[in-house]
Coordinates of C-alpha atoms in Angstrom, one line a residue:
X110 CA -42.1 -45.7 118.5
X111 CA -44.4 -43.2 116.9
X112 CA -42.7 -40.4 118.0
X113 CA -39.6 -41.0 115.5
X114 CA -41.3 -42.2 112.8
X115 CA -43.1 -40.5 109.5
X116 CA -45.3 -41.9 106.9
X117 CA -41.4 -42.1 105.3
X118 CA -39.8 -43.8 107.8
X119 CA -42.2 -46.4 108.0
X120 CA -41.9 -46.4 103.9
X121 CA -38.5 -47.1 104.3
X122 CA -38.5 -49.8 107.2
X123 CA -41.2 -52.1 105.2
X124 CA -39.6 -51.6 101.9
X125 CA -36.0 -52.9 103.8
X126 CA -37.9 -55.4 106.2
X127 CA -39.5 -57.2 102.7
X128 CA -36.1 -57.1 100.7
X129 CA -33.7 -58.7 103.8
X130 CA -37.3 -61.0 104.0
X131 CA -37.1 -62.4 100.7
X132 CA -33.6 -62.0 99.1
X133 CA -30.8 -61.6 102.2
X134 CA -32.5 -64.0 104.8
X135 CA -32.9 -67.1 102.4
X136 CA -29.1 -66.9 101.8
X137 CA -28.0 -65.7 105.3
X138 CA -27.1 -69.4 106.3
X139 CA -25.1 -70.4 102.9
X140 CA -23.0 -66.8 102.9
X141 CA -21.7 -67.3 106.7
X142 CA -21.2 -70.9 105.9
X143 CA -19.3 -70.6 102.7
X144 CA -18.2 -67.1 104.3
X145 CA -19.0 -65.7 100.4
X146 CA -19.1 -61.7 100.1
X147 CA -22.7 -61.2 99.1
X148 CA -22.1 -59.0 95.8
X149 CA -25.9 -60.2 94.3
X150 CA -26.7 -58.3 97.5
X151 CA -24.6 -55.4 97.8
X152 CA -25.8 -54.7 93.5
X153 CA -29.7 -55.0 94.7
X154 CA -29.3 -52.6 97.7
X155 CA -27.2 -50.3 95.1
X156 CA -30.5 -50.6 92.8
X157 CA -32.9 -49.9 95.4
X158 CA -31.1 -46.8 96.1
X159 CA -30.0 -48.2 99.8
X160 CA -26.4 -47.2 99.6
X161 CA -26.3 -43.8 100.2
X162 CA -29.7 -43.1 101.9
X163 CA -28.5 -40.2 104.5
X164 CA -26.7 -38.3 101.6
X165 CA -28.2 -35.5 99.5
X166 CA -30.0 -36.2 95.8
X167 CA -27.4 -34.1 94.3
X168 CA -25.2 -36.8 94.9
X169 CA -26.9 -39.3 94.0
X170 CA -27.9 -40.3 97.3
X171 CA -31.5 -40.6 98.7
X172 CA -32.3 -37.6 100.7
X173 CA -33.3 -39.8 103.8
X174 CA -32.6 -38.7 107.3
X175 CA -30.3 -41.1 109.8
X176 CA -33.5 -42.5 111.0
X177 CA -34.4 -44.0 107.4
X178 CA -30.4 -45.1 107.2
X179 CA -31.1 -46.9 111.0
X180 CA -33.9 -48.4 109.9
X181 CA -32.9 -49.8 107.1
X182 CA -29.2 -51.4 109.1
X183 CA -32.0 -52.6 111.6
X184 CA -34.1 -54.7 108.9
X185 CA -31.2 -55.9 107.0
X186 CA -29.2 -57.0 110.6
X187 CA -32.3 -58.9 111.3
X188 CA -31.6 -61.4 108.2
X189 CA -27.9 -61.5 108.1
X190 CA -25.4 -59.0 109.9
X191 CA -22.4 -59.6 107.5
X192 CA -25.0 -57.8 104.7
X193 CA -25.7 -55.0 106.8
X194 CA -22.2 -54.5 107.9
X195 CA -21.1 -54.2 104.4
X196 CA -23.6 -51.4 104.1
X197 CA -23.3 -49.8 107.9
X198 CA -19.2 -49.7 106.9
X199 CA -19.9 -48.4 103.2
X200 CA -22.2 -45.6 104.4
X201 CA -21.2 -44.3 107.7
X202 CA -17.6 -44.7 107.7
X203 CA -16.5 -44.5 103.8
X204 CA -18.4 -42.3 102.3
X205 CA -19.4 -39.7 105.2
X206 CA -16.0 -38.3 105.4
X207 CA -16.1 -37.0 101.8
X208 CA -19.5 -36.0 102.0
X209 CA -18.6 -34.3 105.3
X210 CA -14.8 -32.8 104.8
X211 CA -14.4 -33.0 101.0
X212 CA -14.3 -30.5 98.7
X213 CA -16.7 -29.9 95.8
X214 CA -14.3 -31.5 93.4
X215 CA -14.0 -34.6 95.4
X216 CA -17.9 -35.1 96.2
X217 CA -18.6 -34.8 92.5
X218 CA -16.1 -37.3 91.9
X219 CA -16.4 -39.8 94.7
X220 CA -20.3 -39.4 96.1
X221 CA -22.6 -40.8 92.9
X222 CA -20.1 -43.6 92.5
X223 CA -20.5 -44.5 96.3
X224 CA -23.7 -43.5 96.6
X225 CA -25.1 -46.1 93.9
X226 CA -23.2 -48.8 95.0
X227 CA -21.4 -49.0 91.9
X228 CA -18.1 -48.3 94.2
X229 CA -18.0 -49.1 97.9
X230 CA -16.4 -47.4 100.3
X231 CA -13.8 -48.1 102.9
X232 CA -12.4 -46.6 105.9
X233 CA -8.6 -47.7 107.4
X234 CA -8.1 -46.3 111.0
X235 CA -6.7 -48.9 113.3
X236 CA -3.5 -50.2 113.1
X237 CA -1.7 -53.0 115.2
X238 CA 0.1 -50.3 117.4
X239 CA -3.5 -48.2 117.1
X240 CA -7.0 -49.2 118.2
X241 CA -8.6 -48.2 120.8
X242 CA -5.3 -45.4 120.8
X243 CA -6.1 -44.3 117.5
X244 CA -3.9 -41.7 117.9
X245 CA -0.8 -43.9 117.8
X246 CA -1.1 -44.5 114.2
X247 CA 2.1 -45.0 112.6
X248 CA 1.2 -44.7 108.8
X249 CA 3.1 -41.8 107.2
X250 CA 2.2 -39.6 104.8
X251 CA 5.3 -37.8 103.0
X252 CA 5.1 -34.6 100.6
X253 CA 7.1 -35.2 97.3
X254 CA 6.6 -32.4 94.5
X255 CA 2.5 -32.6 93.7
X256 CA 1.8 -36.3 95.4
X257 CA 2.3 -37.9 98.9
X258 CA 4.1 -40.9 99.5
X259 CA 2.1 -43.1 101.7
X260 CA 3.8 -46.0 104.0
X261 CA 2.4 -48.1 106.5
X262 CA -0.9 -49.9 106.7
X263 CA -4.4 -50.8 108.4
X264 CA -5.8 -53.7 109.8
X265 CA -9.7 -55.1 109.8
X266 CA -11.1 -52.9 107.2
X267 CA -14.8 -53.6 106.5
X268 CA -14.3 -53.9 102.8
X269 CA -11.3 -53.2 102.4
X270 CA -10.5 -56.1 99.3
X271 CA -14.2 -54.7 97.5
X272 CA -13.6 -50.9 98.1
X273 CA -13.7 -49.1 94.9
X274 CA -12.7 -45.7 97.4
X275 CA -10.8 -46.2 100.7
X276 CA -10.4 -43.4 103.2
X277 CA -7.8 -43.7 106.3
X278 CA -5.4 -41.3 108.2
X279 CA -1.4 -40.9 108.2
X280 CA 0.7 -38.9 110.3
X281 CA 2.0 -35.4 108.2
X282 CA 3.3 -33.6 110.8
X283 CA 5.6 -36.8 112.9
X284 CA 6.8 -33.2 115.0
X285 CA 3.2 -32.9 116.4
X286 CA 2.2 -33.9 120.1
X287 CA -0.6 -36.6 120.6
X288 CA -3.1 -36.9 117.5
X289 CA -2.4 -33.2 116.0
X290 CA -0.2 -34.4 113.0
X291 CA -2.7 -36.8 111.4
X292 CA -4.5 -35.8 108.2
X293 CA -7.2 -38.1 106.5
X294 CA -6.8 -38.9 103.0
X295 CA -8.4 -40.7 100.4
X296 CA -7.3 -43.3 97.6
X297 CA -8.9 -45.0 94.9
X298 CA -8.9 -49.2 94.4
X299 CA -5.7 -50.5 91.8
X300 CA -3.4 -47.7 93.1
X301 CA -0.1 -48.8 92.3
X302 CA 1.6 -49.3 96.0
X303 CA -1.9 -50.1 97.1
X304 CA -1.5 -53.7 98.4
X305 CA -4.6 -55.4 99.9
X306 CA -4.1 -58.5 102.1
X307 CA -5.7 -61.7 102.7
X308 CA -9.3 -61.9 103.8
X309 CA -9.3 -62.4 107.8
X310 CA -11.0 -65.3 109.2
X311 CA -13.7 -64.7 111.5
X312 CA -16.2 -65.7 114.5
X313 CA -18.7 -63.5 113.1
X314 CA -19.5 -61.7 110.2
X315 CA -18.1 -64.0 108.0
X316 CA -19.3 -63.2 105.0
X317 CA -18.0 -59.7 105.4
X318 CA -15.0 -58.6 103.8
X319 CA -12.3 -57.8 106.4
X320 CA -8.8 -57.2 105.7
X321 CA -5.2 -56.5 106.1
X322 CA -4.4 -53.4 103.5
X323 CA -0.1 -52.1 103.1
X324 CA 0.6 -48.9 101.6
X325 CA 4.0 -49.3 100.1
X326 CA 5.5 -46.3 98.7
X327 CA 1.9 -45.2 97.3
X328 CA 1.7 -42.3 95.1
X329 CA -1.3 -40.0 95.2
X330 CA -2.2 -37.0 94.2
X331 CA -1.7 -33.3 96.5
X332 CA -5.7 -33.4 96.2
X333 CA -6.4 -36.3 97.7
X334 CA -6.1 -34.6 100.8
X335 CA -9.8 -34.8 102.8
X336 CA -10.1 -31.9 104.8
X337 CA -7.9 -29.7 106.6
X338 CA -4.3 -31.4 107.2
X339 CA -3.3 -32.2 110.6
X340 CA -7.0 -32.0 111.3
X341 CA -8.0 -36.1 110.2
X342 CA -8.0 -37.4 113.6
X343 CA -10.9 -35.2 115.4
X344 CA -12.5 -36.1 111.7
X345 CA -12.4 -39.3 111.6
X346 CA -13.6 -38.9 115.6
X347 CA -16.7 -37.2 113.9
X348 CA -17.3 -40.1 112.1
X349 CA -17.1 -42.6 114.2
X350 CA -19.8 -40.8 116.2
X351 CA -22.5 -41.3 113.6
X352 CA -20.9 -45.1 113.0
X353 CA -22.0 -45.6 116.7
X354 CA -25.4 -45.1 115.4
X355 CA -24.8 -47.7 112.6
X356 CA -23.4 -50.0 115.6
X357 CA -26.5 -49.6 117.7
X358 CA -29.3 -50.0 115.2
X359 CA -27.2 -53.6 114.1
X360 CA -27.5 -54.5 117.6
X361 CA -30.7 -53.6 117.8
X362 CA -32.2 -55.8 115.1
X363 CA -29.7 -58.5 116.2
X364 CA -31.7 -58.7 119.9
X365 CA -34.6 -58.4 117.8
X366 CA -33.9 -61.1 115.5
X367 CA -32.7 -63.7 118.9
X368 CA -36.2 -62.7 120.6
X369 CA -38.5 -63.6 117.7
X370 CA -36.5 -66.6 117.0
X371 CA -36.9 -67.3 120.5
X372 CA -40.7 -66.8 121.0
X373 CA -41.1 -68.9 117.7
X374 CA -39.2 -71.7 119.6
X375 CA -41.0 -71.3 123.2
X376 CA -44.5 -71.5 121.6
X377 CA -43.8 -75.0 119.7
X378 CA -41.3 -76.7 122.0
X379 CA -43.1 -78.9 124.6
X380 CA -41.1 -80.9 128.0
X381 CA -42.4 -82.1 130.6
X382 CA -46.0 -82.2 129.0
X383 CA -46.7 -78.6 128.3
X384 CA -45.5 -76.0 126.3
X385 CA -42.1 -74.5 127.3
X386 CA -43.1 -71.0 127.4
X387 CA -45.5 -72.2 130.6
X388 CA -42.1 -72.3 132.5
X389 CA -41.2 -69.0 134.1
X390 CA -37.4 -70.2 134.0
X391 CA -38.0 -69.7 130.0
X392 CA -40.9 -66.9 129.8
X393 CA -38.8 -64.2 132.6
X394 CA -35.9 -63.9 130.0
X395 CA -38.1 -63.6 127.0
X396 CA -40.0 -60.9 129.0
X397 CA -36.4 -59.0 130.0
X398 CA -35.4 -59.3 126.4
X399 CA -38.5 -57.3 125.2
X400 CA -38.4 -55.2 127.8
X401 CA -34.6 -54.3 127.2
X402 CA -34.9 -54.3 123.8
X403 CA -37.9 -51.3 124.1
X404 CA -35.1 -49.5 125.6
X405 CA -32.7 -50.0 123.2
X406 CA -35.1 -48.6 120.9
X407 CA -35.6 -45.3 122.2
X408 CA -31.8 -44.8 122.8
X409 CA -30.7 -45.5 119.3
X410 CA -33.5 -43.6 117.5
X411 CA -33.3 -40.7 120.0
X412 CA -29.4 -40.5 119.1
X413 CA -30.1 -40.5 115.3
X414 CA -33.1 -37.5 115.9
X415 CA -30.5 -35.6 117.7
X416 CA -27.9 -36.0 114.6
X417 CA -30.6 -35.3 112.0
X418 CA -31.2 -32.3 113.9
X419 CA -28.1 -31.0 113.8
X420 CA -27.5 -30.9 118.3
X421 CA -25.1 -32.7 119.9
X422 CA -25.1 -36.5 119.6
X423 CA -22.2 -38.0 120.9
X424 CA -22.9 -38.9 124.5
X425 CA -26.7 -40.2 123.1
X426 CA -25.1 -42.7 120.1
X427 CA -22.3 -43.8 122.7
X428 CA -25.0 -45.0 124.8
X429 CA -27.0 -46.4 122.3
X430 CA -23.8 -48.1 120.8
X431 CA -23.1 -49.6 124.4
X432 CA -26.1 -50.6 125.6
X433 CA -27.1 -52.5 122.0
X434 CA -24.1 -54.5 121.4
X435 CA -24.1 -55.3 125.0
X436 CA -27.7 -56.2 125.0
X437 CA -26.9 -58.2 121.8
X438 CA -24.6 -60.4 123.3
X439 CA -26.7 -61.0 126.4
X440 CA -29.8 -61.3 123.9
X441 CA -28.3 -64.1 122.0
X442 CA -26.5 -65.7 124.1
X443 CA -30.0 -66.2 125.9
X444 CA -31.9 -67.2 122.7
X445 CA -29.4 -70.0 122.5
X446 CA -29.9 -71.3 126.0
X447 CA -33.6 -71.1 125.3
X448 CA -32.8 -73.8 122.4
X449 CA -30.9 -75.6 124.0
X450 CA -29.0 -78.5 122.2
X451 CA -30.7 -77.3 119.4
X452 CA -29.4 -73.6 119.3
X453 CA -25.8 -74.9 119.7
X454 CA -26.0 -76.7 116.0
X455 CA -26.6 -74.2 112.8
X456 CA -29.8 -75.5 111.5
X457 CA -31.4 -72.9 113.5
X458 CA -29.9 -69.1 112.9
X459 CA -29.5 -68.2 116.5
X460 CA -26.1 -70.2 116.3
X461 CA -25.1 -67.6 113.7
X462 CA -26.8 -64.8 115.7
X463 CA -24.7 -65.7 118.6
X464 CA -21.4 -65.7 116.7
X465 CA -22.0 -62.5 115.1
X466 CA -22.8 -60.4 118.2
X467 CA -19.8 -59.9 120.2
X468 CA -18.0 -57.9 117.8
X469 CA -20.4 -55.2 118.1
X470 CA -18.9 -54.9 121.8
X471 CA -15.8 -54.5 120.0
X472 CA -15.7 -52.7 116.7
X473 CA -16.1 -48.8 116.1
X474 CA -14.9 -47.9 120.3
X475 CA -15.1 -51.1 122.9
X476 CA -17.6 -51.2 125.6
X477 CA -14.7 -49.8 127.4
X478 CA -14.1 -47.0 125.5
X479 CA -17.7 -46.4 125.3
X480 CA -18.0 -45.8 128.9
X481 CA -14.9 -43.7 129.0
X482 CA -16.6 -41.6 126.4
X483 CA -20.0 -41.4 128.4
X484 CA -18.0 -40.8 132.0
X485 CA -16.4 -37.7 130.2
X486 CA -19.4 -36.3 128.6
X487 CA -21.4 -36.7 131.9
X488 CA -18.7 -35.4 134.0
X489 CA -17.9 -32.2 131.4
X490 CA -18.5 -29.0 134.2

């Protein structure tokens, strides 16, 4: 891996790895259990200046590259996915769209906050008539004198009940064909109309915060437009591109985090009078899993060089987002079966690793959508 990574990168990966080694791992267990959102953790990252790593000094941010930010999902997903989440969602999909679309005013008065972790960030796109057609949304936003009224609502938002800033699109132009009369907007936490719903039970990522939110007649301000109106749907397409790379690097450490577990297991479990590992029905799939996750190195890191330099990444982080969460799923699915009775009971993590993988086949574009995505990029004359 050499050939993504500086003296900084590496900097940034051991300085994560001994962090989720020491403070998010010994906890992992008790926060899916009690499924308890890990603030201790999210006001450490926000100290160690993890929560806004891609985004410029000025800000407040870090000055990293999306490298550094993939690293750092990577370590963190390795000891508990829920904390990583909370950061992947925070970084790629709140806070990018100001930093990307918003104007001076509104970085200077969003980005520090965000970027500190003293206010996280959350971004509302799908809807119950509006997933994987996110351009069904149904959310309105009205003009009225200097404010819009907002109506309608999103569903499984990534921090949506500990935003301090939420992001998400409405339709301002219901005349419009297809996805051309959506605009992206943004609203602070304690907004009156602002109503934030129960906390969604999960499989996975339990100690996430996920939730229903319901914009009933909410007043905001003209300003609190982000970007161009009409124009929020290709943005918000824009970020889910580099959330795809937030996706990727999660499943990545997830298959990295079953395979260690794994070999751990293989080398002290003995049947039959020998080691386990001496058994080519147990050693073949730990040597597919290595070999699979190499792969799934290259592809995510290759999509975040791309992004960092500013070509065309969407076809390489699609890839990488499919192949990872796919790769997770077989990954831990295997590391379990490699237990045995033992990996079905949660004394040992893979239990936990194997509940939290399948929604990375799911969130931020399905494996379906994924391949659609590739098919039209190859296909493109």
């Amino acid at each position: 891996m050499s050939g993504y990574f500086n003296e900084q990168h590496k900097m940034i990966r051991d300085m994560v790895r001994d962090f989720a080694q020491n403070e998010v791992e010994p906890i992992a267990a008790e926060l899916d259990q009690t499924e308890r959102f890990p603030t201790e953790l999210v006001e450490q990252m926000g100290e160690l200046g993890l929560m806004g790593i891609p985004y410029p000094e000025e800000y407040g941010g870090a000055g990293m590259d999306t490298i550094s930010y993939a690293l750092a999902i990577e370590e963190l997903t390795k000891a508990c996915s829920s904390t990583a989440i909370t950061m992947a969602a925070h970084t790629s999909l709140g806070t990018f769209p100001i930093f990307r679309f918003g104007t001076d005013e509104q970085k200077q008065k969003y980005l520090p906050k965000m970027t500190s972790g003293e206010w996280l960030g959350a971004f509302g796109l799908t809807e119950p008539q509006a997933g994987s057609d996110a351009s069904g949304t149904q959310t309105t936003a009205v003009p009225d004198g200097d404010e819009w009224v907002v109506n309608g609502g999103k569903m499984f938002m990534t921090n949506g009940g500990e935003a301090g800033v939420i992001v998400f699109t409405a339709v301002t132009d219901p005349d419009a064909k297809g996805s051309d009369g959506i605009s992206c907007f943004v609203v602070e936490a304690g907004t009156p109309g602002l109503v934030i719903g129960k906390k969604e039970k999960k499989m996975g990522w339990r100690a996430s915060d996920t939730r229903q939110v319901h914009f009933e007649d909410m007043r905001i301000p003209k300003e609190n437009l982000l970007g161009e109106i009409n124009r929020g749907y290709a943005q918000f397409m824009e970020t889910l591109d580099g959330g795809r790379i937030s996706i990727a690097a999660m499943g990545l450490g997830l298959a990295e985090a079953a395979f260690e577990a794994s070999r751990k297991y293989v080398n002290e479990r003995e049947a039959f009078g020998k080691k386990i590992k001496r058994f080519q029905g147990v050693s073949f799939p730990l040597a597919d899993m290595r070999m699979k996750i190499e792969a799934a190195h290259h592809l995510t890191y290759n999509a975040a060089r791309l992004k960092d330099e500013g070509k065309d990444f969407k076809l390489e982080a699609g890839m990488a987002k499919l192949y990872t969460s796919e790769l997770a799923t077989w990954a831990t699915n295997q590391a379990v079966q490699t237990h045995g009775g033992y990996g079905y009971i949660k004394d040992f993590p893979v239990e936990r690793y194997f509940r939290d993988a399948k929604v990375l086949e799911i969130g931020e574009g399905t494996s379906e959508i994924q391949r659609l995505i590739i098919a039209r990029e190859v296909l493109k004359e």
